[in-house]
XYZ file of C-alpha atoms in Angstrom:
654
model
C -4.088 -18.254 14.503
C -6.116 -17.034 17.433
C -3.561 -17.740 20.166
C -0.712 -19.410 18.304
C 1.961 -20.827 20.633
C 4.378 -21.048 17.704
C 4.318 -17.279 17.258
C 5.199 -16.839 20.938
C 8.692 -18.159 20.236
C 11.375 -15.458 20.319
C 12.360 -16.399 16.738
C 9.196 -14.641 15.558
C 9.636 -11.504 17.688
C 9.831 -8.148 15.982
C 13.277 -6.544 15.802
C 11.610 -3.237 16.710
C 11.722 -2.657 20.475
C 10.963 1.034 20.943
C 7.464 2.399 21.519
C 8.425 5.312 19.285
C 8.824 4.862 15.555
C 12.520 4.934 14.653
C 14.720 4.904 11.592
C 14.990 1.117 11.195
C 11.208 0.746 11.273
C 10.707 3.509 8.697
C 13.423 2.457 6.283
C 13.463 -1.347 6.591
C 9.874 -2.123 7.595
C 7.906 0.432 5.625
C 10.073 1.360 2.662
C 12.502 -1.423 1.713
C 10.510 -4.404 3.045
C 7.392 -3.946 0.865
C 9.416 -3.314 -2.313
C 9.514 -6.929 -3.516
C 5.766 -7.522 -3.300
C 4.930 -4.044 -4.599
C 7.303 -4.428 -7.548
C 5.884 -7.756 -8.650
C 2.294 -6.588 -8.128
C 2.946 -3.426 -10.175
C 4.487 -5.475 -12.982
C 1.446 -7.749 -12.973
C -0.929 -4.801 -13.053
C 0.737 -3.367 -16.139
C 2.097 -6.352 -18.090
C 0.230 -9.539 -17.164
C -2.522 -8.656 -19.637
C 0.162 -8.043 -22.286
C 1.530 -11.543 -21.568
C -1.953 -13.006 -21.987
C -2.780 -11.121 -25.206
C 0.583 -10.915 -26.991
C 2.518 -13.980 -25.777
C -0.151 -16.592 -24.995
C -2.555 -15.086 -27.567
C -5.535 -15.655 -25.251
C -7.323 -12.706 -26.858
C -8.592 -15.117 -29.531
C -10.186 -17.586 -27.076
C -13.998 -17.587 -27.331
C -13.809 -14.737 -29.816
C -11.986 -12.558 -27.287
C -14.590 -13.131 -24.557
C -12.325 -15.224 -22.319
C -10.251 -12.200 -21.315
C -13.487 -10.315 -20.668
C -15.343 -12.858 -18.515
C -12.404 -14.518 -16.741
C -11.049 -11.383 -14.914
C -14.549 -10.403 -13.758
C -15.297 -13.853 -12.295
C -11.844 -14.003 -10.713
C -12.274 -10.647 -9.015
C -15.633 -11.738 -7.603
C -13.768 -14.653 -5.998
C -11.097 -12.199 -4.845
C -13.747 -9.976 -3.256
C -15.099 -12.932 -1.274
C -11.642 -13.930 -0.010
C -11.003 -10.327 1.033
C -14.073 -10.355 3.276
C -13.075 -13.711 4.753
C -9.535 -12.487 5.357
C -10.779 -9.333 7.095
C -12.927 -11.456 9.405
C -9.954 -13.721 10.200
C -7.572 -10.843 10.929
C -10.013 -9.185 13.347
C -10.150 -12.484 15.275
C -6.422 -13.068 15.323
C -4.809 -12.478 18.725
C -1.119 -13.281 18.980
C 1.968 -11.893 20.652
C 2.993 -10.596 17.229
C -0.275 -8.744 16.641
C -3.176 -9.548 14.355
C -1.897 -8.479 10.908
C 1.837 -9.273 11.010
C 1.418 -13.078 11.375
C -0.473 -13.152 8.091
C 2.203 -11.015 6.470
C 4.681 -13.740 7.411
C 2.482 -16.445 5.851
C 2.033 -14.487 2.626
C 5.784 -14.359 1.869
C 6.235 -17.913 0.476
C 2.750 -17.902 -1.069
C 3.546 -14.809 -3.142
C 6.723 -16.378 -4.496
C 5.233 -19.738 -5.479
C 1.994 -18.426 -7.000
C 3.855 -15.629 -8.801
C 5.940 -18.203 -10.671
C 2.861 -20.286 -11.480
C 1.303 -17.286 -13.271
C 3.847 -17.554 -16.084
C 4.849 -21.234 -16.360
C 1.738 -21.946 -18.426
C 1.965 -25.282 -20.326
C 2.261 -25.002 -24.105
C 0.220 -26.800 -26.732
C -3.181 -27.752 -25.324
C -5.394 -24.637 -25.241
C -7.836 -26.169 -22.730
C -4.998 -26.960 -20.323
C -3.653 -23.417 -20.767
C -7.015 -21.878 -19.885
C -7.406 -24.065 -16.764
C -3.840 -23.249 -15.684
C -4.354 -19.514 -16.195
C -7.590 -19.503 -14.201
C -6.120 -21.499 -11.301
C -2.778 -19.650 -11.082
C -4.446 -16.232 -11.430
C -6.822 -16.913 -8.554
C -4.166 -18.512 -6.354
C -2.045 -15.384 -6.725
C -4.687 -12.651 -6.574
C -7.420 -14.264 -4.447
C -5.168 -16.035 -1.929
C -1.525 -14.894 -1.765
C -1.910 -11.226 -2.688
C -5.121 -10.900 -0.653
C -3.364 -12.134 2.494
C -0.398 -9.841 1.846
C -2.380 -6.720 0.958
C -4.785 -7.064 3.886
C -1.980 -7.422 6.432
C 0.343 -4.902 4.746
C -2.315 -2.183 4.470
C -3.198 -2.508 8.164
C 0.352 -1.977 9.406
C 0.190 1.833 9.288
C -3.135 2.127 11.199
C -1.947 -0.427 13.783
C 1.606 0.885 14.122
C 1.030 3.692 16.637
C -1.497 6.164 18.068
C 0.917 9.017 17.411
C -0.644 10.683 14.362
C 2.583 12.454 13.349
C 4.649 9.239 13.475
C 1.873 7.340 11.705
C 1.763 9.915 8.936
C 5.526 9.595 8.457
C 5.162 5.810 8.139
C 2.425 6.339 5.535
C 4.808 8.573 3.573
C 7.632 5.991 3.708
C 5.218 3.217 2.745
C 4.074 5.184 -0.278
C 7.643 6.032 -1.222
C 8.114 2.270 -1.648
C 5.046 2.139 -3.887
C 6.273 5.056 -5.999
C 9.780 3.615 -6.244
C 8.452 0.344 -7.598
C 5.505 1.410 -9.779
C 6.575 4.965 -10.615
C 10.262 4.351 -11.245
C 11.196 0.712 -11.850
C 8.021 -0.491 -13.562
C 7.321 2.818 -15.303
C 10.901 3.657 -16.313
C 13.189 0.644 -16.338
C 10.768 -1.988 -17.603
C 9.518 -0.283 -20.785
C 13.028 0.897 -21.690
C 15.162 -2.135 -20.876
C 13.160 -5.200 -19.853
C 10.001 -5.463 -21.976
C 11.672 -4.768 -25.384
C 14.203 -7.539 -24.686
C 11.442 -9.998 -23.714
C 9.383 -9.393 -26.841
C 6.943 -12.269 -27.247
C 9.365 -14.981 -26.088
C 7.578 -17.110 -23.508
C 10.827 -18.499 -22.076
C 12.265 -15.029 -21.478
C 9.047 -13.892 -19.784
C 9.100 -16.936 -17.477
C 12.748 -16.393 -16.519
C 12.329 -12.682 -15.831
C 9.100 -12.954 -13.854
C 10.317 -15.941 -11.818
C 13.326 -13.888 -10.672
C 11.042 -11.003 -9.673
C 8.752 -13.393 -7.825
C 11.638 -14.835 -5.806
C 12.716 -11.351 -4.696
C 9.440 -10.960 -2.779
C 10.346 -13.678 -0.240
C 13.302 -12.158 1.663
C 11.883 -8.633 1.480
C 8.508 -9.715 2.895
C 10.394 -11.315 5.802
C 12.229 -8.000 6.267
C 8.899 -6.159 6.419
C 7.623 -8.616 9.037
C 10.636 -8.367 11.357
C 10.964 -4.566 11.196
C 7.361 -3.596 11.914
C 5.453 -3.492 15.199
C 1.732 -3.360 16.080
C 1.505 -1.037 19.066
C -2.241 -0.299 18.815
C -3.174 -4.002 18.774
C -1.413 -4.610 22.075
C -3.290 -1.860 23.986
C -5.936 -2.572 26.597
C -3.878 -3.682 29.589
C -4.491 -7.375 29.083
C -8.292 -7.059 29.254
C -9.871 -9.517 26.841
C -11.289 -7.781 23.802
C -15.020 -8.075 23.231
C -16.059 -10.192 20.261
C -18.107 -7.796 18.161
C -20.822 -9.382 15.994
C -20.221 -9.183 12.268
C -23.456 -7.265 11.691
C -22.472 -4.543 14.162
C -19.055 -4.176 12.529
C -20.715 -3.738 9.138
C -23.080 -1.181 10.646
C -20.142 0.713 12.142
C -18.437 0.894 8.757
C -21.411 1.745 6.573
C -22.828 4.425 8.901
C -19.599 6.387 9.174
C -19.460 9.310 6.765
C -15.668 9.507 6.668
C -15.226 5.823 5.897
C -17.957 5.946 3.230
C -16.362 8.930 1.491
C -12.948 7.276 1.562
C -14.352 3.981 0.275
C -16.103 5.874 -2.518
C -12.822 7.516 -3.399
C -11.035 4.145 -3.365
C -13.645 2.746 -5.733
C -13.394 5.529 -8.288
C -9.624 5.933 -8.084
C -9.119 2.194 -8.568
C -11.398 2.232 -11.597
C -9.657 5.132 -13.323
C -6.168 4.175 -12.156
C -6.520 0.591 -13.347
C -7.824 1.739 -16.725
C -4.849 4.073 -17.031
C -2.278 1.439 -15.980
C -3.618 -1.358 -18.150
C -3.898 0.910 -21.194
C -0.452 2.542 -20.744
C 1.638 0.092 -22.843
C -1.053 -0.080 -25.532
C -1.376 3.727 -25.670
C 2.391 4.154 -25.985
C 2.687 1.337 -28.547
C -0.123 2.386 -30.862
C -1.040 6.054 -30.270
C 2.033 7.943 -29.148
C 4.895 5.818 -30.486
C 5.677 2.492 -32.143
C 5.347 -1.023 -30.792
C 7.680 -1.725 -27.851
C 10.200 0.894 -28.977
C 11.593 1.196 -25.458
C 11.510 5.003 -25.617
C 7.935 6.271 -25.697
C 6.682 4.573 -22.549
C 9.894 5.495 -20.768
C 9.493 9.182 -21.664
C 5.872 9.235 -20.486
C 6.864 7.509 -17.274
C 9.913 9.714 -16.643
C 7.719 12.800 -16.594
C 5.528 10.968 -14.104
C 8.434 9.745 -12.001
C 10.188 13.104 -11.573
C 7.313 14.676 -9.585
C 7.159 11.589 -7.417
C 10.820 12.041 -6.547
C 10.211 15.676 -5.652
C 7.257 14.674 -3.512
C 9.417 12.715 -1.101
C 10.785 15.985 0.222
C 7.922 18.391 -0.405
C 4.625 16.737 0.419
C 4.928 15.996 4.131
C 6.062 19.533 5.180
C 3.193 20.976 3.127
C 0.716 18.507 4.651
C 1.832 19.520 8.163
C 1.347 23.189 7.327
C -1.906 23.111 5.349
C -3.473 19.787 6.420
C -3.551 16.405 4.696
C -7.058 16.871 3.317
C -6.561 20.438 2.068
C -3.363 19.555 0.243
C -4.949 16.480 -1.347
C -7.982 18.454 -2.606
C -5.793 21.129 -4.235
C -3.625 18.371 -5.692
C -6.558 16.743 -7.458
C -7.561 20.031 -9.112
C -4.021 20.261 -10.518
C -4.276 16.577 -11.490
C -7.403 17.281 -13.558
C -5.718 20.256 -15.258
C -2.766 18.087 -16.291
C -5.076 15.462 -17.792
C -6.852 18.196 -19.767
C -3.524 19.367 -21.219
C -2.815 15.806 -22.430
C -6.237 15.578 -24.084
C -5.619 18.722 -26.143
C -3.181 16.782 -28.360
C -3.094 13.084 -27.372
C -0.748 12.093 -30.231
C 1.760 14.916 -29.671
C 4.646 13.806 -27.464
C 5.668 17.244 -26.033
C 2.074 18.131 -25.109
C 1.459 14.763 -23.461
C 4.733 14.976 -21.524
C 3.911 18.444 -20.171
C 0.432 17.243 -19.184
C 1.843 14.130 -17.513
C 4.244 16.251 -15.451
C 1.455 18.573 -14.262
C -0.910 15.659 -13.612
C 1.575 13.770 -11.504
C 2.484 16.873 -9.507
C -1.194 17.020 -8.588
C -1.346 13.359 -7.593
C 1.533 13.673 -5.098
C -0.549 14.323 -1.953
C -2.829 11.332 -2.517
C 0.189 9.135 -3.230
C 2.068 10.035 -0.060
C -0.342 10.997 2.726
C -3.704 9.497 1.886
C -3.312 6.320 3.957
C -2.689 8.553 6.982
C -6.184 9.999 6.440
C -7.611 6.477 6.365
C -5.827 5.693 9.643
C -7.360 8.823 11.220
C -10.778 7.650 10.026
C -10.274 4.227 11.668
C -9.436 5.928 14.985
C -12.542 8.106 14.593
C -14.644 5.013 14.038
C -13.194 3.399 17.179
C -14.084 6.534 19.206
C -17.592 6.580 17.803
C -18.365 2.850 18.226
C -16.176 1.706 21.120
C -14.387 -1.023 19.170
C -11.967 -1.446 16.288
C -12.800 -3.348 13.129
C -9.673 -2.664 11.085
C -9.698 -6.033 9.341
C -13.277 -5.757 8.125
C -12.842 -2.100 7.107
C -9.729 -2.986 5.128
C -11.498 -6.015 3.615
C -14.309 -3.759 2.378
C -11.673 -1.445 0.908
C -9.803 -4.361 -0.678
C -13.037 -5.935 -1.907
C -13.994 -2.748 -3.681
C -10.603 -2.237 -5.262
C -10.101 -5.854 -6.340
C -13.624 -6.247 -7.700
C -13.322 -3.008 -9.639
C -9.911 -4.055 -10.959
C -11.415 -7.250 -12.366
C -14.329 -5.407 -13.909
C -11.965 -2.848 -15.411
C -9.786 -5.553 -16.967
C -12.885 -7.113 -18.474
C -14.134 -3.742 -19.737
C -10.754 -2.909 -21.248
C -10.341 -6.258 -23.007
C -13.953 -6.143 -24.214
C -13.577 -2.587 -25.528
C -10.266 -3.502 -27.188
C -11.746 -6.580 -28.859
C -14.923 -4.745 -29.891
C -12.912 -1.895 -31.385
C -11.015 -4.373 -33.583
C -7.668 -4.765 -31.805
C -5.031 -6.475 -33.978
C -2.664 -8.522 -31.828
C 1.005 -8.844 -32.917
C 1.802 -11.940 -34.935
C 4.743 -14.114 -33.872
C 7.237 -15.982 -36.056
C 9.709 -18.323 -34.369
C 12.342 -17.771 -37.081
C 12.901 -16.189 -40.506
C 11.387 -19.244 -42.234
C 8.095 -18.807 -40.393
C 8.028 -15.066 -41.066
C 6.705 -15.509 -44.613
C 3.949 -17.800 -43.346
C 2.917 -15.099 -40.876
C 2.946 -12.447 -43.615
C 0.800 -14.682 -45.835
C -1.689 -15.104 -42.974
C -1.819 -11.327 -42.467
C -2.490 -10.879 -46.186
C -5.319 -13.435 -46.068
C -6.967 -11.428 -43.281
C -6.738 -8.216 -45.282
C -4.313 -6.622 -42.821
C -1.387 -6.010 -45.198
C -1.802 -2.226 -45.028
C -1.660 -2.440 -41.231
C 1.889 -3.832 -41.123
C 4.530 -1.533 -39.649
C 7.672 -2.337 -41.740
C 9.991 -0.797 -39.121
C 9.106 -3.580 -36.688
C 10.104 -6.491 -38.916
C 13.336 -7.148 -37.087
C 14.502 -10.190 -35.091
C 14.480 -10.224 -31.284
C 17.319 -11.514 -29.119
C 16.105 -15.124 -29.416
C 15.862 -14.961 -33.254
C 12.056 -14.705 -33.345
C 10.051 -11.991 -35.080
C 7.139 -9.937 -33.787
C 5.009 -8.437 -36.550
C 3.106 -5.548 -34.944
C 0.150 -4.016 -36.766
C -1.099 -0.445 -36.959
C -4.381 -0.294 -35.069
C -7.710 0.951 -36.478
C -8.859 4.426 -35.407
C -11.537 2.899 -33.186
C -8.842 1.198 -31.104
C -6.736 4.359 -30.713
C -9.856 6.305 -29.657
C -10.555 3.747 -26.916
C -6.937 3.933 -25.716
C -6.951 7.758 -25.551
C -10.230 7.725 -23.621
C -8.991 5.164 -21.077
C -5.494 6.582 -20.611
C -6.287 10.299 -20.626
C -9.921 11.281 -20.997
C -11.461 9.794 -17.872
C -8.963 11.440 -15.515
C -9.985 14.967 -16.576
C -13.318 14.492 -14.807
C -12.178 12.117 -12.069
C -9.705 14.616 -10.563
C -12.477 17.159 -9.962
C -14.766 14.452 -8.557
C -12.077 13.367 -6.069
C -11.495 16.969 -4.959
C -15.223 17.444 -4.336
C -15.538 14.217 -2.362
C -12.516 14.755 -0.130
C -13.450 18.327 0.749
C -15.871 16.790 3.286
C -13.099 14.903 5.149
C -12.386 16.871 8.353
C -11.411 13.970 10.615
C -7.776 15.037 11.162
C -8.877 18.213 13.029
C -10.254 16.301 16.022
C -8.495 12.924 15.932
C -6.094 13.804 18.799
C -9.019 14.721 21.089
C -10.703 11.431 20.224
C -7.568 9.462 21.069
C -7.654 10.953 24.592
C -11.224 9.674 25.017
C -10.281 6.232 23.658
C -7.458 5.981 26.168
C -9.800 7.011 29.031
C -12.250 4.274 28.011
C -9.457 1.691 27.981
C -8.453 2.726 31.490
C -12.043 2.520 32.727
C -12.409 -0.996 31.271
C -9.232 -2.177 33.013
C -10.220 -0.698 36.380
C -13.765 -2.097 36.070
C -12.247 -5.576 35.724
C -10.413 -5.111 39.028
C -6.988 -4.654 37.449
C -4.538 -1.781 37.933
C -4.217 0.534 34.932
C -0.788 0.831 33.393
C -0.150 3.130 30.461
C 0.259 1.081 27.231
C 3.715 2.546 26.621
C 4.880 1.481 30.097
C 3.229 -1.926 29.708
C 4.938 -2.445 26.369
C 8.308 -1.514 27.862
C 7.771 -4.001 30.696
C 6.826 -6.681 28.182
C 9.937 -5.868 26.178
C 12.130 -6.153 29.295
C 10.546 -9.502 30.069
C 11.135 -10.676 26.513
C 14.746 -9.472 26.647
C 15.275 -11.286 29.968
C 13.878 -14.517 28.507
C 16.070 -14.123 25.442
C 19.119 -13.472 27.639
C 18.390 -16.555 29.747
C 18.002 -18.687 26.635
C 21.246 -17.319 25.188
C 23.206 -18.081 28.368
C 21.870 -21.627 28.382
C 22.881 -22.084 24.735
C 26.276 -20.490 25.455
C 26.936 -22.825 28.371
C 26.085 -25.879 26.282
C 28.316 -24.634 23.451
C 31.215 -23.992 25.850
C 30.917 -27.469 27.366
C 30.843 -28.999 23.901
C 33.860 -27.035 22.622
C 35.735 -27.027 25.953
C 35.640 -23.237 26.287
C 35.705 -21.120 29.445
C 32.062 -20.244 30.060
C 32.817 -17.311 32.398
C 35.186 -15.749 29.886
C 32.744 -16.142 26.999
C 29.928 -14.753 29.125
C 32.069 -11.734 30.025
C 32.649 -11.057 26.309
C 28.910 -11.282 25.665
C 28.048 -8.930 28.545
C 30.638 -6.441 27.324
C 29.072 -6.487 23.846
C 25.595 -6.008 25.337
C 26.877 -3.117 27.451
C 28.410 -1.383 24.441
C 25.213 -1.846 22.477
C 23.148 -0.332 25.299
C 25.546 2.605 25.589
C 25.332 3.185 21.856
C 21.523 3.117 21.963
C 21.430 5.477 24.962
C 23.728 7.929 23.175
C 21.585 7.734 20.070
C 18.460 8.519 22.091
C 20.259 11.394 23.864
C 21.329 12.965 20.582
C 17.856 12.485 19.136
C 16.354 14.279 22.146
C 18.816 17.149 21.795
C 18.033 17.411 18.087
C 14.287 17.532 18.776
C 14.767 20.198 21.461
C 16.927 22.312 19.144
C 14.351 21.997 16.372
C 11.569 23.104 18.718
C 13.714 26.014 19.918
C 14.397 27.171 16.345
C 10.706 26.963 15.507
C 9.831 29.032 18.592
C 12.489 31.648 17.736
C 11.220 31.837 14.178
C 7.681 32.394 15.427
C 8.878 35.175 17.775
C 10.717 36.859 14.920
C 7.641 36.614 12.720
C 5.412 38.186 15.397
C 7.959 40.948 16.031
C 7.511 42.165 12.460
C 3.761 42.706 12.956
C 2.294 46.060 13.933
C 0.010 46.259 17.010
C -2.984 46.513 14.676
C -1.878 43.424 12.717
C -1.336 41.483 15.952
C -4.807 42.464 17.154
C -6.430 41.354 13.897
C -4.408 38.126 13.916
C -5.393 37.308 17.485
C -9.031 38.113 16.741
C -9.059 35.777 13.711
C -7.366 33.033 15.703
C -9.798 33.411 18.610
C -12.796 33.350 16.272
C -11.486 30.230 14.526
C -10.797 28.513 17.866
C -14.345 29.271 19.060
C -15.741 27.960 15.781
C -13.640 24.773 15.964
C -14.558 24.220 19.622
C -18.275 24.617 18.870
C -17.996 22.091 16.045
C -16.076 19.696 18.297
C -18.631 19.923 21.103
C -21.446 19.227 18.634
C -19.557 16.276 17.126
C -18.616 15.020 20.611
C -22.238 15.069 21.818
C -23.418 13.269 18.705
C -20.562 10.748 18.873
C -21.114 9.957 22.564
C -24.817 9.386 21.926
C -23.939 6.978 19.114
C -21.359 5.308 21.366
C -23.959 4.643 24.072
C -26.330 3.268 21.444
C -23.663 0.914 20.095
C -22.702 -0.266 23.609
C -26.340 -1.192 24.282
C -26.409 -3.113 21.004
C -23.213 -4.944 22.021
C -24.662 -5.817 25.429
C -27.841 -7.126 23.810
C -25.825 -9.261 21.398
C -23.749 -10.693 24.254
C -26.911 -11.455 26.246
C -28.192 -13.583 23.367
């Protein structure tokens, strides 16, 4: 897809024309568009293992070892495909950018492979195992890898404007919270999962519908996003950076390393929490698939997430993204500790969940903006971007850890003596199941309240778990996060990249200009160049439309001039509407700035001369301190930049 002519067709053009991020891009491209893929992925993360253990009964294969070994091997494959995909994206150069084309390709792949995950043939266990292994890897190692790699790069590649980019990160994470924190956490355990029970047919129907939803929404995400950063450079051909130098750039950058370390640990603990959630609610806090317990736990997690939509970004602007995230993780750890005080007591756990999720808000909403700042820092330091490889390292870590975690969880569950629910197709088979339970010595483990038919007439006989199993579930769902929150806070306290990112962007732009002028070309600001390109694209589209209109008029015996006049009138009205919208937006921004200035004046007026003097002295001292740090970082960064440029020149000479 290096220079695809197909993607040059106007059919594939983004619907976003402005060089500034607008409402359609935020709402359609970054919030609504990702919802389908995020919803299905969140469902898989929480319930696919339940489908394997409770519906397909794969927990008995190889003495329970299949569900230990298989996820680990699969995630190793996934890690490899992530690296390959990162390499491919960095070498993709199209009119539509380098990430968005792959987002387009992922749409049908997600739908097809998502369905294949559940339509597992019945009867032959060997065939089932082969099908599970193939479908799992097609979804996670191919389809979801392509989607996640391209989707996660959209925020860093969207714009250089850090404020607009941060807003996009917030909207993107709102989509994640809506799907995983509301639908999957609230609706599914209360309404969907209890009605599915252990019926394979119902699971297939439900999950196939969810899989199909991903297709149109992924297309929506593609058409309402735009890669502005990718198209910078004034037409000067980008240097092909050797793979080894890209790896060096990533693994010698302190900010990237800290963030990757955080991703690793947070994926480990988060995956353990997510995969253990239904088991914890079924066997520790409530009764099997009661439709209430998991919903209550999730509601207290979802409420803070709803609050965060309105609260987090203003706080991040005032106190800084990093500072807010560090404080949040301390609160997160405190909430987990509250849960651990009484892990079987519903009120205590609910209070702890509320506090914990209040603390996790900053990381949920603004963290990707920090990662975007770090990518810009790395570009300033090295003289080239390697977004695809950086994201592939991130994805490799998270996917590999996810596989290991699934294996660890299933191994711990099996080793602790997990008793899977027994299934009876009808009332006649129920006695056979009860006789089998008696033969295994599990009669005392039967929960009589669960001996009731499901919607399809089948019975699920759930068993009370041994204490060893409940201990494992409490540790995975609650215990680990007490420590992890404090670890995250300590790690992220060293992230200071947002303080100087704007200064680094000025230097990056100056380097781009120098490269263009050195090639003998005339420098044009990227924003102006993009506008010119958009006008050219619009002119081509207009010419094509008029040609199509003329042909249609000749075919239908219509007056071409009259039809053209109607079209031009519609275009004129649309342009007037857009101009008025931009005018009102400008007025609104000016009024907001004016109010902020007036508020600041009023605040200063309340200070005494002594207070003003102290305030100015503190500000001056802080500015001097920040400037000294910047000059030191700048000198060190420029030295590293020169070193990397020499390495690039040497590689090109070879």
